[in-house]
XYZ file of C-alpha atoms in Angstrom:
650
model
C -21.714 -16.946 13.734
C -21.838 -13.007 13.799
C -18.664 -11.238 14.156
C -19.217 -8.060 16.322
C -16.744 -5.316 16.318
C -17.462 -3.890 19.950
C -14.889 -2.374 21.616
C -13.666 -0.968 24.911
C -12.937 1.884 26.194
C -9.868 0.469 28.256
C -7.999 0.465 31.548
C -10.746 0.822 34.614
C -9.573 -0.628 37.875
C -11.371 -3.576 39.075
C -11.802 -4.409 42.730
C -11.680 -8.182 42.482
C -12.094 -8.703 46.377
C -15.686 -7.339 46.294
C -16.730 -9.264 43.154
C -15.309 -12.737 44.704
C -17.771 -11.505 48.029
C -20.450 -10.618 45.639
C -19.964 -14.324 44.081
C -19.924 -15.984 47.480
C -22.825 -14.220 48.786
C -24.624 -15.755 45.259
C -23.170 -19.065 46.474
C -24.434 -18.824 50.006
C -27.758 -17.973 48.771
C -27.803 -21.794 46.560
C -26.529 -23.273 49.798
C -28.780 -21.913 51.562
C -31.666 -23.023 48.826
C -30.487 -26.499 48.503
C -30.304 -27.122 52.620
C -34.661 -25.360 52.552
C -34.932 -28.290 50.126
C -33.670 -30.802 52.036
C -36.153 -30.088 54.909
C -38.734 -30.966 52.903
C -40.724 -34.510 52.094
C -38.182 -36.365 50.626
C -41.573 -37.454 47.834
C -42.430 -33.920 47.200
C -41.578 -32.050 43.721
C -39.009 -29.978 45.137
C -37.098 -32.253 46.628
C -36.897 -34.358 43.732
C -35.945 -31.307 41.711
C -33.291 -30.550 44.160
C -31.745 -34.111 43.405
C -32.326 -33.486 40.074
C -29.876 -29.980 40.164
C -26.939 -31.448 41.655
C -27.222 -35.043 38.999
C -24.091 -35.392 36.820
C -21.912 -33.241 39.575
C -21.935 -35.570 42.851
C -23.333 -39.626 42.798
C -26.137 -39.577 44.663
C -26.758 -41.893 47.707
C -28.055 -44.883 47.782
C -31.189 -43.745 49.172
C -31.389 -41.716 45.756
C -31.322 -38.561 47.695
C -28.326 -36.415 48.026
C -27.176 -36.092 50.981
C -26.302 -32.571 52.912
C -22.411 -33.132 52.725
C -22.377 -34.264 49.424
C -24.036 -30.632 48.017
C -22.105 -29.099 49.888
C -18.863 -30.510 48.298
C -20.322 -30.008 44.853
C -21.460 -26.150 45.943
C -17.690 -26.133 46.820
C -16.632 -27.552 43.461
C -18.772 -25.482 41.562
C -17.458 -22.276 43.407
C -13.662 -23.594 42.233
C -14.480 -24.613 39.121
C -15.812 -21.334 38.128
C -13.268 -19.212 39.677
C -10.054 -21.216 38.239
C -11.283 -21.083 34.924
C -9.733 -19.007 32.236
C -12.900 -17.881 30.659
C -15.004 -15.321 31.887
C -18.617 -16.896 32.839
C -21.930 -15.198 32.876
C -25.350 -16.144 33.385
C -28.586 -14.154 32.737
C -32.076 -15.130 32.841
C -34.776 -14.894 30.328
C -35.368 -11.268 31.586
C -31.746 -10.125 30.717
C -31.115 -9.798 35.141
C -28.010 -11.135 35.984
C -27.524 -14.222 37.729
C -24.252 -14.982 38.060
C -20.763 -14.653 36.937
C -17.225 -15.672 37.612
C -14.038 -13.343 38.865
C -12.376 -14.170 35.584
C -15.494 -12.544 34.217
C -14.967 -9.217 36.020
C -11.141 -9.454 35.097
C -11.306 -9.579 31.251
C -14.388 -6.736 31.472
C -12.714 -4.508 33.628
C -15.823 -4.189 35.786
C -15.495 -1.250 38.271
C -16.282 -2.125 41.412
C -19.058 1.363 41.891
C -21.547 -0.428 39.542
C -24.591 -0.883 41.580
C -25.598 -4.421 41.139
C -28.391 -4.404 42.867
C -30.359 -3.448 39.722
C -30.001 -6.944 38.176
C -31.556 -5.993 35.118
C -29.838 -2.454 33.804
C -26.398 -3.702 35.631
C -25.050 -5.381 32.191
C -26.060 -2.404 30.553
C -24.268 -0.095 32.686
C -20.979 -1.562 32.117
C -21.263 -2.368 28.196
C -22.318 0.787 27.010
C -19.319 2.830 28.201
C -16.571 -0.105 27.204
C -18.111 -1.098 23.709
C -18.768 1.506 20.776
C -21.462 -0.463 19.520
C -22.760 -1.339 23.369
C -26.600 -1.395 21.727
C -26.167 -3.677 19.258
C -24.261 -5.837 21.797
C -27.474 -5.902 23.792
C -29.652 -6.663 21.270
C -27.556 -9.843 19.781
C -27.699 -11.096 23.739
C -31.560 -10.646 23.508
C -31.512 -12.021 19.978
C -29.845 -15.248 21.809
C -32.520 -15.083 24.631
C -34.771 -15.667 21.674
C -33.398 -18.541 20.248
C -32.663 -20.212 23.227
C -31.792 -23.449 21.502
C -29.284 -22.536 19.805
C -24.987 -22.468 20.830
C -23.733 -19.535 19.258
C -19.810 -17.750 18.639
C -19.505 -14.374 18.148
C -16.032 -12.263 17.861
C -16.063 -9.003 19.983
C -13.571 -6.243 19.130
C -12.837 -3.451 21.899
C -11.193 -0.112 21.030
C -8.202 -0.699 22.931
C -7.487 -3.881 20.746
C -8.177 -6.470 22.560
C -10.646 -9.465 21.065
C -12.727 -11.903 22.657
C -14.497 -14.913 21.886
C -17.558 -15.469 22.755
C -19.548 -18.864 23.361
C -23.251 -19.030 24.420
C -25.347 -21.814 25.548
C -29.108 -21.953 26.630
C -29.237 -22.967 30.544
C -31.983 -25.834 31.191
C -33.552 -26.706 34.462
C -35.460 -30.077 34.529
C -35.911 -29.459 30.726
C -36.738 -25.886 31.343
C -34.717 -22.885 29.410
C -34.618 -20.681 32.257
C -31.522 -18.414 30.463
C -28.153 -18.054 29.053
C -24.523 -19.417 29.817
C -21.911 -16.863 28.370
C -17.970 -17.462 28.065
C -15.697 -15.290 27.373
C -11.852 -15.851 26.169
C -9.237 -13.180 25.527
C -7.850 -14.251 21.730
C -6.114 -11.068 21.469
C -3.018 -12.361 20.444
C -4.240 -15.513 18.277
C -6.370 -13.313 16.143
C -3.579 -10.347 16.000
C -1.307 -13.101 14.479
C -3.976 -14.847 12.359
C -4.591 -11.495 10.521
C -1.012 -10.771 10.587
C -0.612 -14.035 8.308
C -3.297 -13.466 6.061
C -2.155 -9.556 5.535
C 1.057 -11.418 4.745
C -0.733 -13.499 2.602
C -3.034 -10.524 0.454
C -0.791 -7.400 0.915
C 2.382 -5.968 -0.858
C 4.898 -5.713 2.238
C 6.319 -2.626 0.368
C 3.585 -0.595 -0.885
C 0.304 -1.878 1.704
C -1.001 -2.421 -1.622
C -3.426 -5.216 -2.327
C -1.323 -8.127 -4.224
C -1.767 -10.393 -6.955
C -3.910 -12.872 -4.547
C -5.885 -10.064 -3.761
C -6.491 -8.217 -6.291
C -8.096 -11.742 -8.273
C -10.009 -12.285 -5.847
C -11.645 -8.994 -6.099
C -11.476 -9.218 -9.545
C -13.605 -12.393 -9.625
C -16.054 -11.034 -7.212
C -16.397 -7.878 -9.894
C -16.997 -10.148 -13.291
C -19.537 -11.886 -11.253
C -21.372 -8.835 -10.049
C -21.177 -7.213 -13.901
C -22.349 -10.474 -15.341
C -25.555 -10.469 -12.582
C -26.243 -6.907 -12.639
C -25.103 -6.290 -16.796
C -22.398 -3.855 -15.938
C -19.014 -2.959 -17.223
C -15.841 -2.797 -15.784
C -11.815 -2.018 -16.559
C -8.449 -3.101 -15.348
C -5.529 -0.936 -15.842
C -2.049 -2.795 -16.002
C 0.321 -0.108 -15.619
C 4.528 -1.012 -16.042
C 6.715 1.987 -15.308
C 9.243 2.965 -17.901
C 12.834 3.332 -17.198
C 12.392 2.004 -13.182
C 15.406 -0.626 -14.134
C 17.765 1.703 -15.021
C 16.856 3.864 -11.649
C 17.203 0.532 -9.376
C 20.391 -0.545 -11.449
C 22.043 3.121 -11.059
C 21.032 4.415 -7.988
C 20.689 1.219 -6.324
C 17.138 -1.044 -4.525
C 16.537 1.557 -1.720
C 16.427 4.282 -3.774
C 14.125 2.191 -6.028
C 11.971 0.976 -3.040
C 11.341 4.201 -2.048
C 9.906 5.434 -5.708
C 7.564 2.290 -6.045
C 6.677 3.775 -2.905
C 5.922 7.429 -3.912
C 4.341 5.705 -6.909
C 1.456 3.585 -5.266
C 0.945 6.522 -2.925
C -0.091 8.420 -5.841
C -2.293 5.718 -7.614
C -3.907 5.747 -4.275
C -4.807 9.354 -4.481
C -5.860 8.823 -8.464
C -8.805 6.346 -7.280
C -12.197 6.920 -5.926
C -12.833 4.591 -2.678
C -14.576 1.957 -4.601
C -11.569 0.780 -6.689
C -8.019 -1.330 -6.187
C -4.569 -0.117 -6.988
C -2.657 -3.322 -6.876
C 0.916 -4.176 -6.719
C 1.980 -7.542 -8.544
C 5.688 -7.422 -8.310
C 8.380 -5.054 -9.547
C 7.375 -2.374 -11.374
C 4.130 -3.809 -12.414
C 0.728 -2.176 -10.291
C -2.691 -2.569 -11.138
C -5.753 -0.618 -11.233
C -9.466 -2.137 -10.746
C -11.804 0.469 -11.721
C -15.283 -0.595 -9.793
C -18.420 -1.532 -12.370
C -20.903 0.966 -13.214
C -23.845 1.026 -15.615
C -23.085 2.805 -18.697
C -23.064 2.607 -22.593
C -19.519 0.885 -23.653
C -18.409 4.049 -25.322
C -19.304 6.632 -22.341
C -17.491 3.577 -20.108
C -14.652 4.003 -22.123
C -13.973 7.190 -22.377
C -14.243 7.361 -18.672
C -11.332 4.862 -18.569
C -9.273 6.473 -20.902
C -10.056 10.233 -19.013
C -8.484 7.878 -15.475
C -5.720 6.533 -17.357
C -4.557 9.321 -18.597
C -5.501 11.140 -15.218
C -2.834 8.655 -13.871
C 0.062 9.313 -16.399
C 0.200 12.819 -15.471
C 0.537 12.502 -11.472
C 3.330 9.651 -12.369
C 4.981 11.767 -14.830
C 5.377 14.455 -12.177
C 9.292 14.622 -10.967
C 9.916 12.609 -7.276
C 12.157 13.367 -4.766
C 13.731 10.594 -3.550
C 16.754 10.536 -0.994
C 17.751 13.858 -2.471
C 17.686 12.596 -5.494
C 15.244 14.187 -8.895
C 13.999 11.144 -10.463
C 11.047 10.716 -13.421
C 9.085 7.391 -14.212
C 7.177 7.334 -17.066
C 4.416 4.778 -17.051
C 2.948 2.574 -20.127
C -0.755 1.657 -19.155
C -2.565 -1.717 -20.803
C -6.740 -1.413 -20.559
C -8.791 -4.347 -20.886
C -12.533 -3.730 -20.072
C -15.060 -6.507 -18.924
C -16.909 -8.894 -19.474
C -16.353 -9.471 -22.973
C -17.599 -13.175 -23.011
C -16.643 -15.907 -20.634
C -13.234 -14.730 -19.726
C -11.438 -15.636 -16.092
C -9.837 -13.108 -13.938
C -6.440 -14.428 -15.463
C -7.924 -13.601 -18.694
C -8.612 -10.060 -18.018
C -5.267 -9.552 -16.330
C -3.235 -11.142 -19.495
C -5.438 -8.925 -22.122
C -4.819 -5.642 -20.166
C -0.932 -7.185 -20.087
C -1.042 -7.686 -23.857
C -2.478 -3.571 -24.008
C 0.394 -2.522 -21.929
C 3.075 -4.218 -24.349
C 1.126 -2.021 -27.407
C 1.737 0.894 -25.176
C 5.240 0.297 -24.855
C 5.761 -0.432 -28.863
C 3.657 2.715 -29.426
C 6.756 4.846 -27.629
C 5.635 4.682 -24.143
C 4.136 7.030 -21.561
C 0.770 6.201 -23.119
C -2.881 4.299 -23.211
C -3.575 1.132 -25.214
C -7.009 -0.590 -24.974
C -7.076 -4.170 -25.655
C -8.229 -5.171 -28.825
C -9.737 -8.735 -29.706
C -6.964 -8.515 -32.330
C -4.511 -7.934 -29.651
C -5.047 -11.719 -28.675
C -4.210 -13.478 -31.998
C -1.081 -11.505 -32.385
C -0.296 -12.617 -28.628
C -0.947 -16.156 -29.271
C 1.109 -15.876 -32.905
C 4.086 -14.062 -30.652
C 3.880 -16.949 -27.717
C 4.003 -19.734 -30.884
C 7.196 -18.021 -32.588
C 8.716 -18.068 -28.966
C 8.053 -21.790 -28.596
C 9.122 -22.261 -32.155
C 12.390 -20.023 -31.604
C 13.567 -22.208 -28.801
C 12.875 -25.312 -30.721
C 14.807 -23.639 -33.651
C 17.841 -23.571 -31.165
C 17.972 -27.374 -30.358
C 17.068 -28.361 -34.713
C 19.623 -25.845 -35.934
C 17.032 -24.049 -37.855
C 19.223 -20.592 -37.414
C 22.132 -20.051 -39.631
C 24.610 -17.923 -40.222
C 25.290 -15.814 -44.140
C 27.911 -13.721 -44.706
C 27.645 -10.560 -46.358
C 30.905 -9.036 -47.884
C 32.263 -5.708 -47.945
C 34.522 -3.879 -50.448
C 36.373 -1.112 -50.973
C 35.841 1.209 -54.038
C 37.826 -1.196 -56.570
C 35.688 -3.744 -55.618
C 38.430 -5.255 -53.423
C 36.807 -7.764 -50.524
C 37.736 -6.496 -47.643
C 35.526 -8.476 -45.392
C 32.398 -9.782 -44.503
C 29.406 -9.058 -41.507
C 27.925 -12.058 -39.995
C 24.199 -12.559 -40.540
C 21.921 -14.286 -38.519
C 18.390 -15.920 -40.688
C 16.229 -18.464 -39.417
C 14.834 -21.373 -42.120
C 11.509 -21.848 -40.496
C 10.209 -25.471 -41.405
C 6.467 -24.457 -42.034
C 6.369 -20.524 -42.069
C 9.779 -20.661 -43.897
C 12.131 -17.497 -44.275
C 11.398 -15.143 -40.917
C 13.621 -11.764 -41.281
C 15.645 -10.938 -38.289
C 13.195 -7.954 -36.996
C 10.611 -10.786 -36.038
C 12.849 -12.870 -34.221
C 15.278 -11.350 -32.877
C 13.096 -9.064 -30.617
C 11.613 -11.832 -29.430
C 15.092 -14.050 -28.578
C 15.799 -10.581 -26.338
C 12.036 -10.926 -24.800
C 12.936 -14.752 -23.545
C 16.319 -14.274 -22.871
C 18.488 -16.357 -25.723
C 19.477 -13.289 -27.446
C 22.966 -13.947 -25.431
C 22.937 -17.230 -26.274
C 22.635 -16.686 -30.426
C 24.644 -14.107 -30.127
C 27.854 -15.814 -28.274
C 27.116 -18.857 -30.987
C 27.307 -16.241 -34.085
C 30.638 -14.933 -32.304
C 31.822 -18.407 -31.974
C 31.477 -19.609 -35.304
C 32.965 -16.488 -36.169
C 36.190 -16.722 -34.631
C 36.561 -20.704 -36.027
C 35.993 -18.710 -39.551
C 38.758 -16.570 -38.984
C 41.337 -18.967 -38.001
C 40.393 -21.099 -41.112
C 40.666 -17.672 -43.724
C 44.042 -17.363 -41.690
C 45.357 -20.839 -42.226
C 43.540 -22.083 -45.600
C 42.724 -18.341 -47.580
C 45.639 -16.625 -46.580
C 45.900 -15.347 -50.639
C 42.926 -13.443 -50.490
C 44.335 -11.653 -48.052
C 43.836 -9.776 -43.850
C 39.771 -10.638 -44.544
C 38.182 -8.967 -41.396
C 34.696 -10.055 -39.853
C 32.165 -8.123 -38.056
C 30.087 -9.766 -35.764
C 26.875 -7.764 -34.137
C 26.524 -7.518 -29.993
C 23.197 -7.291 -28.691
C 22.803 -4.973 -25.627
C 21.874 -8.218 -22.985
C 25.044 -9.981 -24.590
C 27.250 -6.692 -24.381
C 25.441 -6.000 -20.501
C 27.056 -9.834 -19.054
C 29.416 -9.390 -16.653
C 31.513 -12.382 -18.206
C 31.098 -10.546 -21.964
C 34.842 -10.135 -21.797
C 36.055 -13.457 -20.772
C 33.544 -14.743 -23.155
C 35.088 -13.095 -26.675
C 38.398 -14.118 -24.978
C 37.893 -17.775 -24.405
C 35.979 -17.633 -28.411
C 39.754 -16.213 -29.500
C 42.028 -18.194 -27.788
C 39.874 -21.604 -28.333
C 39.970 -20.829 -32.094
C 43.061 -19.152 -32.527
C 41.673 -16.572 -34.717
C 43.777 -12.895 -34.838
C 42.061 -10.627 -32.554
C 42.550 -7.875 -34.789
C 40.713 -8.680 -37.957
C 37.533 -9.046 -35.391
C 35.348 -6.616 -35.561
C 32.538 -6.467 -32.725
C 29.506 -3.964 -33.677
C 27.653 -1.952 -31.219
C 24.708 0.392 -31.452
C 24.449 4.367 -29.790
C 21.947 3.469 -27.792
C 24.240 0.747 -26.139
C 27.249 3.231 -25.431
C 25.455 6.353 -23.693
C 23.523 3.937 -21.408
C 26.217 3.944 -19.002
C 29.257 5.519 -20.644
C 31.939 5.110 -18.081
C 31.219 1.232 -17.594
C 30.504 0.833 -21.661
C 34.277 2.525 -21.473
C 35.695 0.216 -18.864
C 34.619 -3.361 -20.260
C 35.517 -1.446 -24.134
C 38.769 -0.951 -22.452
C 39.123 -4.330 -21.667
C 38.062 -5.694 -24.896
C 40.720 -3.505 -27.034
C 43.348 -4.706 -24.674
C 42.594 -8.073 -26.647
C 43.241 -6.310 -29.570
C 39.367 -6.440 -31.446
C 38.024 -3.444 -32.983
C 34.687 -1.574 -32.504
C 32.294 -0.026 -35.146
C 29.097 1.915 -34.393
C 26.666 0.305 -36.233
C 23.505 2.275 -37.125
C 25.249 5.290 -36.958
C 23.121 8.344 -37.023
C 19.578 6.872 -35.901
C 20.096 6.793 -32.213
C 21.542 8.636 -29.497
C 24.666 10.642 -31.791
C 27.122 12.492 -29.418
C 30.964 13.673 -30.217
C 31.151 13.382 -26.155
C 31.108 9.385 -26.614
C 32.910 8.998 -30.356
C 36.157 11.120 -28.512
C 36.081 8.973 -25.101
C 35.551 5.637 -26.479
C 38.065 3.162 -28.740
C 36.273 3.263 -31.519
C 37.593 2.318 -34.931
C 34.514 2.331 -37.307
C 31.131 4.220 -37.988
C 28.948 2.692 -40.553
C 26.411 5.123 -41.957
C 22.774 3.342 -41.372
C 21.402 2.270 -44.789
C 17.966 4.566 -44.262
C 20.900 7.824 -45.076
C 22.411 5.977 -48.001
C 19.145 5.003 -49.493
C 17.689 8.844 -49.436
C 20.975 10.784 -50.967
C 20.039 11.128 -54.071
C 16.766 12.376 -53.073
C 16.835 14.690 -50.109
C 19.398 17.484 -50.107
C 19.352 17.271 -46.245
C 20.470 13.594 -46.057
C 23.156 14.158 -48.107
C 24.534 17.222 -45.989
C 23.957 14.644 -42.964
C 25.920 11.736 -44.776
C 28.905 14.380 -45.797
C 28.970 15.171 -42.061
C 29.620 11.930 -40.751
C 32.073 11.188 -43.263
C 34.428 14.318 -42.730
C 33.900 13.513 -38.644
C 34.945 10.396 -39.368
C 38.007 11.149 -41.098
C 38.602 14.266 -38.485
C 38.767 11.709 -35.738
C 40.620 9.106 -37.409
C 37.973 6.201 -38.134
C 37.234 3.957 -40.473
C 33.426 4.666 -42.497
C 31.327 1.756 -43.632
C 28.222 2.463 -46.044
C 25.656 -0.398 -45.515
C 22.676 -1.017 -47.493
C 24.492 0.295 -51.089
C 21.926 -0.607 -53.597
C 22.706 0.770 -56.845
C 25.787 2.417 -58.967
C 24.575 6.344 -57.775
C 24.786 5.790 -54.459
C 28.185 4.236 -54.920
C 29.111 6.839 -57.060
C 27.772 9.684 -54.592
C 29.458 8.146 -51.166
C 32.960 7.478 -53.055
C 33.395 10.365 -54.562
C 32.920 12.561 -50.693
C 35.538 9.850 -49.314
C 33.874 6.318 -47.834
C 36.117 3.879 -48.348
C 34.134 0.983 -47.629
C 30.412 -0.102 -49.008
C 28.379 -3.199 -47.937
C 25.174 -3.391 -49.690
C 23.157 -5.815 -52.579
C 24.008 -3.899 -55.081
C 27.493 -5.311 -54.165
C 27.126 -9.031 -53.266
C 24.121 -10.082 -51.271
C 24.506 -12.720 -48.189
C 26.063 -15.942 -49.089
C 26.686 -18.782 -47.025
C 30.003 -20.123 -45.779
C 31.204 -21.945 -48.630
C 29.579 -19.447 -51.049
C 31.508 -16.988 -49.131
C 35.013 -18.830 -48.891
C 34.908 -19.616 -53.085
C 33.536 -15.887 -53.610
C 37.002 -14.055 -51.860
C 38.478 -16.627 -54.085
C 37.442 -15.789 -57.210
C 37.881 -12.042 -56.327
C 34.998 -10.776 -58.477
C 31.894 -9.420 -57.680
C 30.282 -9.101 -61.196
C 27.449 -12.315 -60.747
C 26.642 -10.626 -57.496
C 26.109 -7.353 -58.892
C 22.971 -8.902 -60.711
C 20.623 -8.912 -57.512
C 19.184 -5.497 -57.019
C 17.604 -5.289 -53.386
C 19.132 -5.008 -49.920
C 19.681 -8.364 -47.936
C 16.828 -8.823 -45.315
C 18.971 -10.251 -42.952
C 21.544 -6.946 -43.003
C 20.688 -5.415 -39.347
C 20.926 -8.775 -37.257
């Protein structure tokens, strides 16, 4: 089956009277055939042939010749039958001269009714040239037919106006004789409009008119078996924009429609007409970057002059709903073949690039690196692992105390450390990245805040001699982000009975300036409950005096980096005696974390911190380590270990 675009040139009146005379005239010329046959010997070759024409459409007589009424019922029949049909039916002979056609035939063509059809063989000609753009090759696939007379064939033709027809073709036999061609034509306008519609549906982004994730593999595998054939190279670029959340989360999904919009537009205009720009979903597009022959290194420098050709024209400002708005974009490269990798293989490697891109600060290139693969496979284990850690209990909590200048304890920050059963001890910086990457960061966290609160009611009701111990607990942004955060640290307070006020929840800077007036809101909400807030980290994110005078804050704790360089760098300490007489200006509460040894006591005491947390103090212990240590009220054993907890930071 060929599939012929032809197409038409549209709306010509069609005088349907004169092409049902011209079609009865052709009918009064058979009848007037068959009846000349009948005259004749009823022995002789044409007569028999005669009887032989009208078999299968009337039964003859039982003389075995048909009689004069009975061929003229079946000329009658044959006139109906082709007239009521919905096809359009045409005839031609073996010299391309028409011999006959049907009124639904002149209907669907839009035959005009000055065609002379007295030249039988330039009269289909006439009328296909001016309706069909590719009216030639139209006559040539009709003669092609002619020459394979044996064969039924389909064909699709397209017209300019729209409109589609199929086409069916069947050789016309006399007496074993291929004398021509039957043709039949059906208007499928509509079926094949919606048949595309569904399988755009099915290959298309509805948003962008991009190609989609179906698509764009099925290209994909078409190109790693071309550069495998021909020994060729090609790339992928899987590009994630940077900050689009916090656009469609501020400003709202239209708004954030309309950019992924603006931003496949531009990919568009980035490619050359041999190459995909993809949209899988989101924020996620990708880029298929057509094979050429080339050395790997000339290939890839190529690559990395498009890539970076890309994150210019999407670093460029849009205007959207009159709104500025900027989107970044990270951009993963995985080039191919490598060995026998899939389509999903290249996608997931060029994924795995776009992750480095991220960790490398964003707004960049990463090419994949065989390396790249291990650590993605290690990463996918721990993930596994992590969530089986959950169910076995593997993650506990320590308790790391903190102490005013005399030594005093004045209270204690929960610390999260997972006892791996093969790998052992993993520190919180491999882990807990990866709990916020699968989405049980809120989970640990609420369980840390849980057992928390139960710790507090028991120093209330069974330690009450060693005095109002307070404990910090650390929020993770996702935890802090839940609409229910609230109700959660209020159903952990009232369950337990622990005294809001000697709970102390931690935040970062980062967390606060995100959104300041709802951070302020669901703060507001929390200190009605009477907890505290500290700013952990202070210093290493986003610092602003426009955010530590709006919100209820009642602690800073200088970031352990500043503490550990103070006796070293004359500008650290200037920073550190900064924060401390800001603190004090405002009225809150300074924590030093990550206090090591006696001169960096020494140094933060004498310019005013009241409050140290560090090794060189007492390192982690575990609950009942904890609960006997405020007991005892001295801190001299724990003085002994000389290097910062690994766990301080959870």
């Amino acid at each position: 089956m060929s599939e012929l675009d032809m197409t038409d040139d549209g709306s010509v009146e069609t005088d349907l009277r004169s092409e049902l005379e011209t079609l009865g005239d052709r009918m009064d010329e058979l009848d007037a055939l068959i009846a000349r046959s009948e005259s004749r010997a009823p022995g002789s070759p044409e007569n028999a042939r005669t009887a032989s024409r009208a078999e299968g459409l009337w039964p003859p007589s039982a003389t075995g010749q048909a009689d004069e009424h009975q061929l003229r019922e079946t000329i009658s029949l044959l006139k109906a039958t082709l007239n009521s049909t919905t096809d359009g039916i045409l005839v031609l002979d073996n010299d391309l001269r028409v011999v006959i056609y049907n009124t639904k035939f002149v209907t669907l063509w839009n035959i005009p009714a000055a065609l002379d059809r007295d030249d039988k063989k330039g009269w289909l000609r006439a009328f296909t040239a001016p309706l069909m753009e590719q009216g030639e090759y139209f006559i040539r696939r009709i003669r092609e037919q002619l020459t394979h007379t044996d064969e039924a064939t389909r064909d699709i033709l397209r017209f300019t106006d729209g409109r589609i027809f199929e086409s069916h073709s069947h050789p016309q036999l006399i007496e074993g004789e291929i004398v021509g061609r039957v043709w039949s034509f059906r208007d499928v306008t509509k079926q094949r409009q919606a048949q595309e519609l569904v399988e755009y549906q099915a290959t298309y982004d509805p948003l962008t008119d991009l190609p989609n994730r179906r698509l764009l593999l099925d290209r994909l595998n078409q190109m790693l078996a071309r550069c495998r054939r021909h020994d060729r190279i090609g790339a992928l670029l899987f590009l994630d924009l940077d900050n689009f959340k916090t656009i469609n989360d501020t400003l709202g999904h239209p708004i954030g429609d309309a950019l992924l919009q603006q931003v496949a537009q531009r990919l568009s205009a980035c490619l050359r007409r041999e190459d995909t720009a993809a949209r899988l979903g989101g924020d996620e597009f990708v880029l298929l970057l057509a094979e050429e022959r080339a050395m790997l290194d000339e290939f890839t420098h190529q690559v990395d002059i498009i890539a970076n050709k890309v994150i210019t024209a999407l670093s460029e400002h849009y205007e959207v709903q009159g709104h500025r708005l900027y989107a970044t974009t990270s951009i993963g490269v995985a080039l191919f073949p490598r060995n026998g990798e899939s389509a999903d293989d290249v996608l997931m490697q060029a994924d795995t690039a776009m992750y480095r891109a991220k960790e490398a600060g964003r707004n960049t290139v990463r090419f994949f690196l065989p390396s790249m693969h291990q650590s993605s496979e290690e990463q996918l284990q721990m993930q596994n692992d992590l969530r089986q850690a959950l169910e076995r209990n593997e993650l506990k909590v320590l308790w790391q105390p903190k102490h005013d200048f005399s030594g005093n304890t004045l209270g204690a920050e929960a610390l999260l450390r997972w006892e791996h059963p093969t790998r052992g001890l993993i520190m919180p910086g491999e882990f807990i990245p990866v709990a916020e990457d699968i989405g049980i960061i809120t989970s640990l966290g609420n369980q840390v805040l849980e057992i928390s609160c139960n710790l507090l009611r028991r120093l209330a009701d069974e330690y009450a001699e060693a005095g109002p111990i307070h404990l910090s607990v650390n929020i993770s942004p996702q935890q802090f982000q839940q609409a229910d955060f609230a109700m959660q640290v209020a159903h952990f307070l009232k369950t337990s009975g622990a005294n809001p006020a000697r709970l102390t929840l931690e935040l970062t800077e980062n967390m606060l300036v995100t959104n300041l007036d709802e951070v302020m809101a669901k703060m507001v909400d929390l200190k009605r409950l009477g907890v505290r807030f500290s700013i952990d980290d202070f210093g290493t994110g986003y610092s602003s005096m426009a955010y530590l005078k709006r919100l209820p804050l009642d602690e800073i704790k200088i970031d352990r980096s500043f503490v550990n360089d103070i006796i070293s760098d004359p500008e650290t300490v200037s920073i550190v005696e900064a924060i401390i007489t800001m603190a004090s200006k405002l009225g809150l509460s300074v924590v030093a974390e990550g206090v090591e040894n006696s001169r960096e006591f020494d140094f933060l005491r004498k310019r005013g911190c009241h409050c140290f947390q560090g090794y060189m103090l007492c390192q982690p212990l575990t609950e009942p380590e904890f609960l006997s240590f405020i007991m005892e009220g001295n801190i001299d054993e724990a003085r002994k270990n000389g290097s910062q907890s690994v766990f301080e930071g959870f």
